[in-house]
PDB file of C-alpha atoms in Angstrom:
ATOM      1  CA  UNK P   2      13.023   6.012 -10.949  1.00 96.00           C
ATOM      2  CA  UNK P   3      12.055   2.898  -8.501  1.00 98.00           C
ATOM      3  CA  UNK P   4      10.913  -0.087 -10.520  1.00 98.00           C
ATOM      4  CA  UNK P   5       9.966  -3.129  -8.406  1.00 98.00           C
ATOM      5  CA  UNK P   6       9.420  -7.056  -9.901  1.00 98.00           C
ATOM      6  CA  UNK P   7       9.076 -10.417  -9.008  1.00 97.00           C
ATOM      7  CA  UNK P   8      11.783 -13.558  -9.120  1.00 96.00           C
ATOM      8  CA  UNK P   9      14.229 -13.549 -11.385  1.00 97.00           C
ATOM      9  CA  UNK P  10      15.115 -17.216 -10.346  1.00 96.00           C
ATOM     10  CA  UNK P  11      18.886 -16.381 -12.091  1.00 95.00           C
ATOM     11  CA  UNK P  12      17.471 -15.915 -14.950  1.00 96.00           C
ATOM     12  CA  UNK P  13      19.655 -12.966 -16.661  1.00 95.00           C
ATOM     13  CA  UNK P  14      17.374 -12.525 -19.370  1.00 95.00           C
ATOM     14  CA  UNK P  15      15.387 -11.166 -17.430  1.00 95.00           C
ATOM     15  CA  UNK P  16      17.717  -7.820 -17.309  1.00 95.00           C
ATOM     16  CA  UNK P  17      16.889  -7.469 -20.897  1.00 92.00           C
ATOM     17  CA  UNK P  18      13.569  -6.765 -20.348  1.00 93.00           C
ATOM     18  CA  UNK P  19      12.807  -2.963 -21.920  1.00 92.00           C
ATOM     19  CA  UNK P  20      11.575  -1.441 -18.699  1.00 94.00           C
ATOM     20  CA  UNK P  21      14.929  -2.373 -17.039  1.00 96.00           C
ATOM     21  CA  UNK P  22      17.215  -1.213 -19.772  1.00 93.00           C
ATOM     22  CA  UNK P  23      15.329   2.344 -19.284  1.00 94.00           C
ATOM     23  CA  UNK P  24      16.651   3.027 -15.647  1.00 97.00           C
ATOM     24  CA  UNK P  25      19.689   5.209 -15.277  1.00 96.00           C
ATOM     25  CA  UNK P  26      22.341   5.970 -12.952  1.00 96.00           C
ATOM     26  CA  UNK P  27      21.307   6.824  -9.495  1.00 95.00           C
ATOM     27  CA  UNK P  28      17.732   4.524 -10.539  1.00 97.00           C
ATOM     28  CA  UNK P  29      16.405   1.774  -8.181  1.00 98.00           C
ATOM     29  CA  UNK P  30      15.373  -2.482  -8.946  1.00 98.00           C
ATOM     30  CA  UNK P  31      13.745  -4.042  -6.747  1.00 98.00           C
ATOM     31  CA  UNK P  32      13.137  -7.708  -6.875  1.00 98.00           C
ATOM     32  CA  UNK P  33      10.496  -9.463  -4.447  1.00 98.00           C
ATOM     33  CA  UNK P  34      12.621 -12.781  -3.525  1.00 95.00           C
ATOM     34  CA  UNK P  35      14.108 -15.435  -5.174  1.00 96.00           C
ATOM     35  CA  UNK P  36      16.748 -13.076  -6.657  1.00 98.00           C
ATOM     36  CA  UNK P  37      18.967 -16.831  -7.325  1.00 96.00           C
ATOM     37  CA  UNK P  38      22.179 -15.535  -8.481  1.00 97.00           C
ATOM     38  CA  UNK P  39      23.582 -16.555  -5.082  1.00 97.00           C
ATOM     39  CA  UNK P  40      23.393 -19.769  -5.098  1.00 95.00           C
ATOM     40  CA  UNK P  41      26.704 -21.999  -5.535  1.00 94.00           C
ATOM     41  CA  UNK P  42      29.161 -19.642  -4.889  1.00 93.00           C
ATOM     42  CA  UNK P  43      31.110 -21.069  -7.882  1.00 95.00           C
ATOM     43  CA  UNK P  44      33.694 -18.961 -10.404  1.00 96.00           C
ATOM     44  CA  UNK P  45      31.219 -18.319 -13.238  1.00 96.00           C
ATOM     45  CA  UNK P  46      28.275 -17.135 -10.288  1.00 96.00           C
ATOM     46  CA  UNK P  47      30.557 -14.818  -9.208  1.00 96.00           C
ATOM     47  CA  UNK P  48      31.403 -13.377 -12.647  1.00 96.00           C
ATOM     48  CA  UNK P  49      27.570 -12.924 -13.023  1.00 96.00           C
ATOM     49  CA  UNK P  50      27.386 -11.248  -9.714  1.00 97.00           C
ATOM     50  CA  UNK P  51      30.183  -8.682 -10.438  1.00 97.00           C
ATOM     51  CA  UNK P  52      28.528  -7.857 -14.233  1.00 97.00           C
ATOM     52  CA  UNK P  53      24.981  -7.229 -12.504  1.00 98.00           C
ATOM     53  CA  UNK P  54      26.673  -5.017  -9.507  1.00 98.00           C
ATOM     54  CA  UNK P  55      28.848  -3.567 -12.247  1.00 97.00           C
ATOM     55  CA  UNK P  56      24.940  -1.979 -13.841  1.00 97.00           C
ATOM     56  CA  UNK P  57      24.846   2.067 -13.416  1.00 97.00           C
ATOM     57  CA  UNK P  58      21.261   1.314 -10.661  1.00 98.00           C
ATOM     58  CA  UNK P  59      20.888  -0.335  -7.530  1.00 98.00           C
ATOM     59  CA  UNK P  60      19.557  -3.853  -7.532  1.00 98.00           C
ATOM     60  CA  UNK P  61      18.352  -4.669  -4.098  1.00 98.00           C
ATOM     61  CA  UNK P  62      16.338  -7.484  -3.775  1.00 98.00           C
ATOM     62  CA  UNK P  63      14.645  -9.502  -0.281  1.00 98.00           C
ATOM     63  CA  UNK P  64      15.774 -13.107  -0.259  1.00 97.00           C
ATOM     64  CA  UNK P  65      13.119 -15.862  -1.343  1.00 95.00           C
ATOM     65  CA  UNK P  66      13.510 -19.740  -1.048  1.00 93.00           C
ATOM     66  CA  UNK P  67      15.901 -20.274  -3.329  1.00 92.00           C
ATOM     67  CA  UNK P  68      18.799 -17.875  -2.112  1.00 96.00           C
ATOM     68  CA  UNK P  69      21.749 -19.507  -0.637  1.00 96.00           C
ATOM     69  CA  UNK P  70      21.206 -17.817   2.952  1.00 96.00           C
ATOM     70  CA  UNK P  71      24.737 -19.316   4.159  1.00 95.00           C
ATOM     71  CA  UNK P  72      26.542 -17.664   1.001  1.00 96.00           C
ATOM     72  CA  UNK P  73      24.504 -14.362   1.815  1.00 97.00           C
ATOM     73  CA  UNK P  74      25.049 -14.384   5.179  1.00 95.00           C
ATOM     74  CA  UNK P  75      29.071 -14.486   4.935  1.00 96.00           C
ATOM     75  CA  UNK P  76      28.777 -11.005   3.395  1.00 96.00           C
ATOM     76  CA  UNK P  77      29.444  -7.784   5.619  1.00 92.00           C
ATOM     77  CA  UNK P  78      26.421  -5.738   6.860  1.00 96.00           C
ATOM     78  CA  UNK P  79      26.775  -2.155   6.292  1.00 97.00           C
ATOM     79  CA  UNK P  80      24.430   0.609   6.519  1.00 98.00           C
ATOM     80  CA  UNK P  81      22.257   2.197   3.412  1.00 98.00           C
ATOM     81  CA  UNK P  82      19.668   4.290   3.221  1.00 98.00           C
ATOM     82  CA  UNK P  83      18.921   4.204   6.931  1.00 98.00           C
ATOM     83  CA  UNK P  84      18.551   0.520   6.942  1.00 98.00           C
ATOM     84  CA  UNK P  85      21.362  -2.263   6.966  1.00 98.00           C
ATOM     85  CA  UNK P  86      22.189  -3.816   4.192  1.00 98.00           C
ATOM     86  CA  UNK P  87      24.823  -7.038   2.605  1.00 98.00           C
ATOM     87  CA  UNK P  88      26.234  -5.710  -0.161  1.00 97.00           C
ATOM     88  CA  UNK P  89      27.220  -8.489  -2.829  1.00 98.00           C
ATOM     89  CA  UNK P  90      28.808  -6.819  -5.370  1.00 97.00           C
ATOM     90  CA  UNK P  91      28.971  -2.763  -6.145  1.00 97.00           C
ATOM     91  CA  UNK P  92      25.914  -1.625  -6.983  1.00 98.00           C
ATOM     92  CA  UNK P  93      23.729  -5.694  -6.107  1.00 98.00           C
ATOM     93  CA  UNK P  94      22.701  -5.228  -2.434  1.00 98.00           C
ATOM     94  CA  UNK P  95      20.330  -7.606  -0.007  1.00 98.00           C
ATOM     95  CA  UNK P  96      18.028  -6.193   1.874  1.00 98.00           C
ATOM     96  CA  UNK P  97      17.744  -6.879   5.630  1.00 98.00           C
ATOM     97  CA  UNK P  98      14.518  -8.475   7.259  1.00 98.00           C
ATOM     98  CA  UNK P  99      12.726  -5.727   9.256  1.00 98.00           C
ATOM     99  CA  UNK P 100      15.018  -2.793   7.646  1.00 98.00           C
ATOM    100  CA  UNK P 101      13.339   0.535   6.627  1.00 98.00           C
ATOM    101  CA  UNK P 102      15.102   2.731   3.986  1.00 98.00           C
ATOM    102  CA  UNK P 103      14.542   5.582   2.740  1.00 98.00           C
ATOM    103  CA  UNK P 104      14.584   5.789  -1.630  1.00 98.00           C
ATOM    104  CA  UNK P 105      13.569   8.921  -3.649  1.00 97.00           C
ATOM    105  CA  UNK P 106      11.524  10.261  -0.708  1.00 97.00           C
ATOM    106  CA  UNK P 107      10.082   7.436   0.092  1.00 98.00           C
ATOM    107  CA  UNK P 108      10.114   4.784   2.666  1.00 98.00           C
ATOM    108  CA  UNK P 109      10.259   0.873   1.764  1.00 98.00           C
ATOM    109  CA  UNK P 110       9.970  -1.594   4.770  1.00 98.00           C
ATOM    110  CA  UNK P 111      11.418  -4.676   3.831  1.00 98.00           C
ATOM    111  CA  UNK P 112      11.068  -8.319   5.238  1.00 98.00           C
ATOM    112  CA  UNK P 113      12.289 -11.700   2.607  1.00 98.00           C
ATOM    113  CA  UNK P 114      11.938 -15.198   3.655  1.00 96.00           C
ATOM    114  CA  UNK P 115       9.381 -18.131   2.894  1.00 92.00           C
ATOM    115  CA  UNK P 116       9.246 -21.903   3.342  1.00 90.00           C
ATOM    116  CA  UNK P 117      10.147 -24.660   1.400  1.00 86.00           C
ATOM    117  CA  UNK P 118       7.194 -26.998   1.304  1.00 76.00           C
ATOM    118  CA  UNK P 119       9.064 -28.750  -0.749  1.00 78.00           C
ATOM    119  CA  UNK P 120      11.916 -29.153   1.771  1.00 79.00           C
ATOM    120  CA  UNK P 121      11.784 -33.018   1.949  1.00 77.00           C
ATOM    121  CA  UNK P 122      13.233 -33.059  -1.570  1.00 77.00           C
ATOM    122  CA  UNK P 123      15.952 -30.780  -0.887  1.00 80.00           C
ATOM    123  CA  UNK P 124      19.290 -30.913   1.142  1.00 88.00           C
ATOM    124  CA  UNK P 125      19.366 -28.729   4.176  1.00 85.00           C
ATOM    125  CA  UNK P 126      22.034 -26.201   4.006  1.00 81.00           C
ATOM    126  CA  UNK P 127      22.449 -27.254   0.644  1.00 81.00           C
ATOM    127  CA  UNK P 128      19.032 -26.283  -1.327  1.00 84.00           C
ATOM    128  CA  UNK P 129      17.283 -25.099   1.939  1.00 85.00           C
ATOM    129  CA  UNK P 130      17.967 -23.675   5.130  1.00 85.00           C
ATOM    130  CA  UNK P 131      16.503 -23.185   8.290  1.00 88.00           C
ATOM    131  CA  UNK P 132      16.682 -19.547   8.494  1.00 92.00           C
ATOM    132  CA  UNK P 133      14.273 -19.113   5.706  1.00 93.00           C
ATOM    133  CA  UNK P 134      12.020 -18.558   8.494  1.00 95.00           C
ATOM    134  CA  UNK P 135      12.450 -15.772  10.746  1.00 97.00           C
ATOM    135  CA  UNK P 136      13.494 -15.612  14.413  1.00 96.00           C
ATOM    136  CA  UNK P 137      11.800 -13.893  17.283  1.00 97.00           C
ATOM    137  CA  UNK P 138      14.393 -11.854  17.604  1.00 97.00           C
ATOM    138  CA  UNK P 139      14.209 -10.584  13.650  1.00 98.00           C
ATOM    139  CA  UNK P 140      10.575 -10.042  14.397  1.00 98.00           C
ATOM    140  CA  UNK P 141      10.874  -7.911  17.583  1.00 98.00           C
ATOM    141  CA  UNK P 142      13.495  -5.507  15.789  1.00 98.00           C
ATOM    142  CA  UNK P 143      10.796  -5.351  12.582  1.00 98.00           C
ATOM    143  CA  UNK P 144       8.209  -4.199  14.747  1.00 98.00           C
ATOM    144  CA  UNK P 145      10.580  -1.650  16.757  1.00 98.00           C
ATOM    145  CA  UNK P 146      11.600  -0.187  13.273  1.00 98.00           C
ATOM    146  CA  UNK P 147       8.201   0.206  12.732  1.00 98.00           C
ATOM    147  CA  UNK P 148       6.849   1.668  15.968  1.00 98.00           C
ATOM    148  CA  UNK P 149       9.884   3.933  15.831  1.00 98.00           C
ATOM    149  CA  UNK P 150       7.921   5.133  12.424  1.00 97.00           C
ATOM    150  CA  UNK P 151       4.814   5.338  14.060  1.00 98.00           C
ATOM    151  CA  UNK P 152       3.343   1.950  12.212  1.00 98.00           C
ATOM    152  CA  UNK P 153       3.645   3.718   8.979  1.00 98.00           C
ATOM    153  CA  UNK P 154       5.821   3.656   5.880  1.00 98.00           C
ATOM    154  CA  UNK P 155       4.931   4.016   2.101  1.00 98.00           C
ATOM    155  CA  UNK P 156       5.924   0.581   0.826  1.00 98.00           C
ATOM    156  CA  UNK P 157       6.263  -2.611   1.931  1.00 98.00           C
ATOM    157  CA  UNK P 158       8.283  -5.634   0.237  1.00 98.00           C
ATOM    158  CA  UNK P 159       8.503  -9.254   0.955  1.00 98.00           C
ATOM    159  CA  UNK P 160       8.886 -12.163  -0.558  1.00 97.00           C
ATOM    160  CA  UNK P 161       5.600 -14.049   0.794  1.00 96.00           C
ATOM    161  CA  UNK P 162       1.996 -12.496   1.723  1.00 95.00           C
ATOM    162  CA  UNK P 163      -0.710 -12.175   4.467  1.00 95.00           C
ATOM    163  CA  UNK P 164      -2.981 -15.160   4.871  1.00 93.00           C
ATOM    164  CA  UNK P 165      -5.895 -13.486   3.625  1.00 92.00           C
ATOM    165  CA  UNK P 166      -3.965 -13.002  -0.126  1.00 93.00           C
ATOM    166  CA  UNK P 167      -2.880 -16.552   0.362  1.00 91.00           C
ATOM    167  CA  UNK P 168      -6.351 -17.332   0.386  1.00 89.00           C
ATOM    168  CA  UNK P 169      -7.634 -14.570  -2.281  1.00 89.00           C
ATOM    169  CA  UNK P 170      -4.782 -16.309  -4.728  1.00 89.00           C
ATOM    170  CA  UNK P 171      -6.015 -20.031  -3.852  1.00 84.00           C
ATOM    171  CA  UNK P 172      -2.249 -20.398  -2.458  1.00 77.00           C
ATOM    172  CA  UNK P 173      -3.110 -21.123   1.359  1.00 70.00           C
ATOM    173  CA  UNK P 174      -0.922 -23.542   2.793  1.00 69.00           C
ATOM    174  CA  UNK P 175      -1.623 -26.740   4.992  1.00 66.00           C
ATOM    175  CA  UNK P 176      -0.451 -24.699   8.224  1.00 72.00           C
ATOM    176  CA  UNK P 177       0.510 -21.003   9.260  1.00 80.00           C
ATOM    177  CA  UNK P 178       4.325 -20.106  10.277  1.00 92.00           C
ATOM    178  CA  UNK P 179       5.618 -18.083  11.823  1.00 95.00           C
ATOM    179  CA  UNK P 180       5.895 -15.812   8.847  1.00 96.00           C
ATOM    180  CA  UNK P 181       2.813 -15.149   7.845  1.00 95.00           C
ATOM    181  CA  UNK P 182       1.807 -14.600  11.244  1.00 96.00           C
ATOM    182  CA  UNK P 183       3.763 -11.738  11.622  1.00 98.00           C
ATOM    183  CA  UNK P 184       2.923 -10.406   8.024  1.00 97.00           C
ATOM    184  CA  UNK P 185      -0.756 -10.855   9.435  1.00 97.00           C
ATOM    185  CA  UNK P 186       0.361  -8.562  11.767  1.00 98.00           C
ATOM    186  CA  UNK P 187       1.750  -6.031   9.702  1.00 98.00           C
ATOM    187  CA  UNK P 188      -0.750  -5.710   7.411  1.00 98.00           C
ATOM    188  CA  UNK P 189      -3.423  -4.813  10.566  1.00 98.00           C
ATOM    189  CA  UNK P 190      -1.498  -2.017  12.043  1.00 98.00           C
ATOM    190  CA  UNK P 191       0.760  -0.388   9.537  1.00 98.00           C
ATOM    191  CA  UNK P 192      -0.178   1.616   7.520  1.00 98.00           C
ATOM    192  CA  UNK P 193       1.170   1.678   4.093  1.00 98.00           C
ATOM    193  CA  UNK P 194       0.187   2.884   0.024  1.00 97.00           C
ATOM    194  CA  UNK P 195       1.123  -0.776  -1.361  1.00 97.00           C
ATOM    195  CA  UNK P 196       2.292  -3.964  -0.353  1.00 98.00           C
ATOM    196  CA  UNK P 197       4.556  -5.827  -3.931  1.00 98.00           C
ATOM    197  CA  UNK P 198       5.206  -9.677  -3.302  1.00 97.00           C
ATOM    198  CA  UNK P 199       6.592 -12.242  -5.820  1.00 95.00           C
ATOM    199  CA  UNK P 200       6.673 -15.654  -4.072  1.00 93.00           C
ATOM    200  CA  UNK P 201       3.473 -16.691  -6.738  1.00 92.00           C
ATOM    201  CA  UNK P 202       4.405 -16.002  -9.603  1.00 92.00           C
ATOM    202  CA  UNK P 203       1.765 -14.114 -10.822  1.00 93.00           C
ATOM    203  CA  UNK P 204       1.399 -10.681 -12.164  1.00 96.00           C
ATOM    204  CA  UNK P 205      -1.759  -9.918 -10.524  1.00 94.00           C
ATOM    205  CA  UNK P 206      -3.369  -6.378  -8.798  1.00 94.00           C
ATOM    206  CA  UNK P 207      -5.234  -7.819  -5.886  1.00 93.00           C
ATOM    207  CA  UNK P 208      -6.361  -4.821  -4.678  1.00 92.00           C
ATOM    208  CA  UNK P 209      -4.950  -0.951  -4.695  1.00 92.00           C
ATOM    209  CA  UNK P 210      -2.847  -1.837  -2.105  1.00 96.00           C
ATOM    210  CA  UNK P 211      -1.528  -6.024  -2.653  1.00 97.00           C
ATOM    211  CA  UNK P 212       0.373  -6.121  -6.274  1.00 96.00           C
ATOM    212  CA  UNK P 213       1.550 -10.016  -6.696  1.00 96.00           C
ATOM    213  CA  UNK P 214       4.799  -9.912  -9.149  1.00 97.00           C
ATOM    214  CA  UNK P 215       6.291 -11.987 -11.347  1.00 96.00           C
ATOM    215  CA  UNK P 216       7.787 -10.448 -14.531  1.00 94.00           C
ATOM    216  CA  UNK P 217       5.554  -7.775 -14.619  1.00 94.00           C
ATOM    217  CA  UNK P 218       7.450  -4.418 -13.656  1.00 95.00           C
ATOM    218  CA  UNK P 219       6.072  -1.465 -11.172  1.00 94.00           C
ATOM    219  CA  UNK P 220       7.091   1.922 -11.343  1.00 95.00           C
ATOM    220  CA  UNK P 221       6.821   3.942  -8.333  1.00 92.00           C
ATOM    221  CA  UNK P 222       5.931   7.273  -9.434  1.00 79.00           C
ATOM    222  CA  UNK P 223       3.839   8.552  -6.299  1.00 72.00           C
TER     223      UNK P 223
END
């Protein structure tokens, strides 16, 4: 079973939720961003980090804007699925921008990141980081992934949205980055069976295709 949700924010409770407690060995989580467990690096984080890696499935999970990226970027790459992944503790993995891998059958094509908009209130390196955006580089290899695939894959996860569901949720922001440019892009020549996002915080169906996240849980069962 693949079950996909939005950000869990650290918020451990959340792994007590029903739907969760039903997967079983060999079973898939996927969260949309914001996963917030790595964030301070400190004794008691890393305790948490070991009991939720320690869990008989896979977490995986596309960073947000509140994921340390320095602390997540320290950790060795390593290959999974057919993409490359950091893996954080046993079974708690990060998913690489641009990566395609291959779960149950089925192909996921991930890309995390955001902006803080909120950035002049934070501490760079600290509670935000540069690299929340993507480079041109990360976007070239994303779109040779996908050519490689011939523009198509069954799912696609990320952390923000196109423009036009920016808009659609009332969520646009004052300018467009670099981002959601390139998610523009995706979204007009891939071709894909749904698209789950969580940066929101909604649990919303937008259309057959755009599923906005939040605590609300989707099973993939086609």
């Amino acid at each position: 079973m693949i079950l996909i949700t939005g950000d869990t924010h650290a918020e451990i409770e959340r792994f007590k939720d029903k739907r969760i407690n039903q997967l079983k060995k060999g079973d898939t989580l996927i969260i949309c961003g914001d996963f917030g467990f790595v964030w301070d690096g400190s004794e008691s984080e890393q305790k948490l980090l070991k009991k939720l890696g320690k869990k008989k499935y896979n977490i995986l999970f596309v960073e947000g804007t509140h994921d340390n990226l320095s602390l997540l970027r320290e950790l060795p790459l390593e290959e999974w699925n057919g993409g490359m992944v950091r893996r954080v503790f046993g079974n708690l993995m990060k998913l690489e921008r641009g990566n395609i891998y291959t779960i149950e059958g089925k192909t996921f094509f991930a890309f995390g990141g955001g902006e803080s908009l909120d950035m002049d209130v934070r501490s760079e390196g600290v509670t935000w980081w540069n690299e929340e955006l993507p480079t041109e580089e990360e976007i070239t290899q994303a779109r040779e992934r996908l050519q490689n695939r011939q523009n198509k894959v069954d799912y696609i996860i990320t952390h923000e949205c196109t423009e036009q569901i920016q808009h659609f949720l009332n969520a646009t922001s004052e300018h467009t980055n670099t981002l959601t440019k390139f998610l523009n892009e995706v979204a007009e020549t891939v071709t894909f069976r749904r698209w789950y996002f969580g940066c929101y915080h909604r649990d919303k169906q937008i259309s057959s295709m755009y599923h906005a996240l939040f605590q609300s849980c989707q099973i993939i069962e086609d």
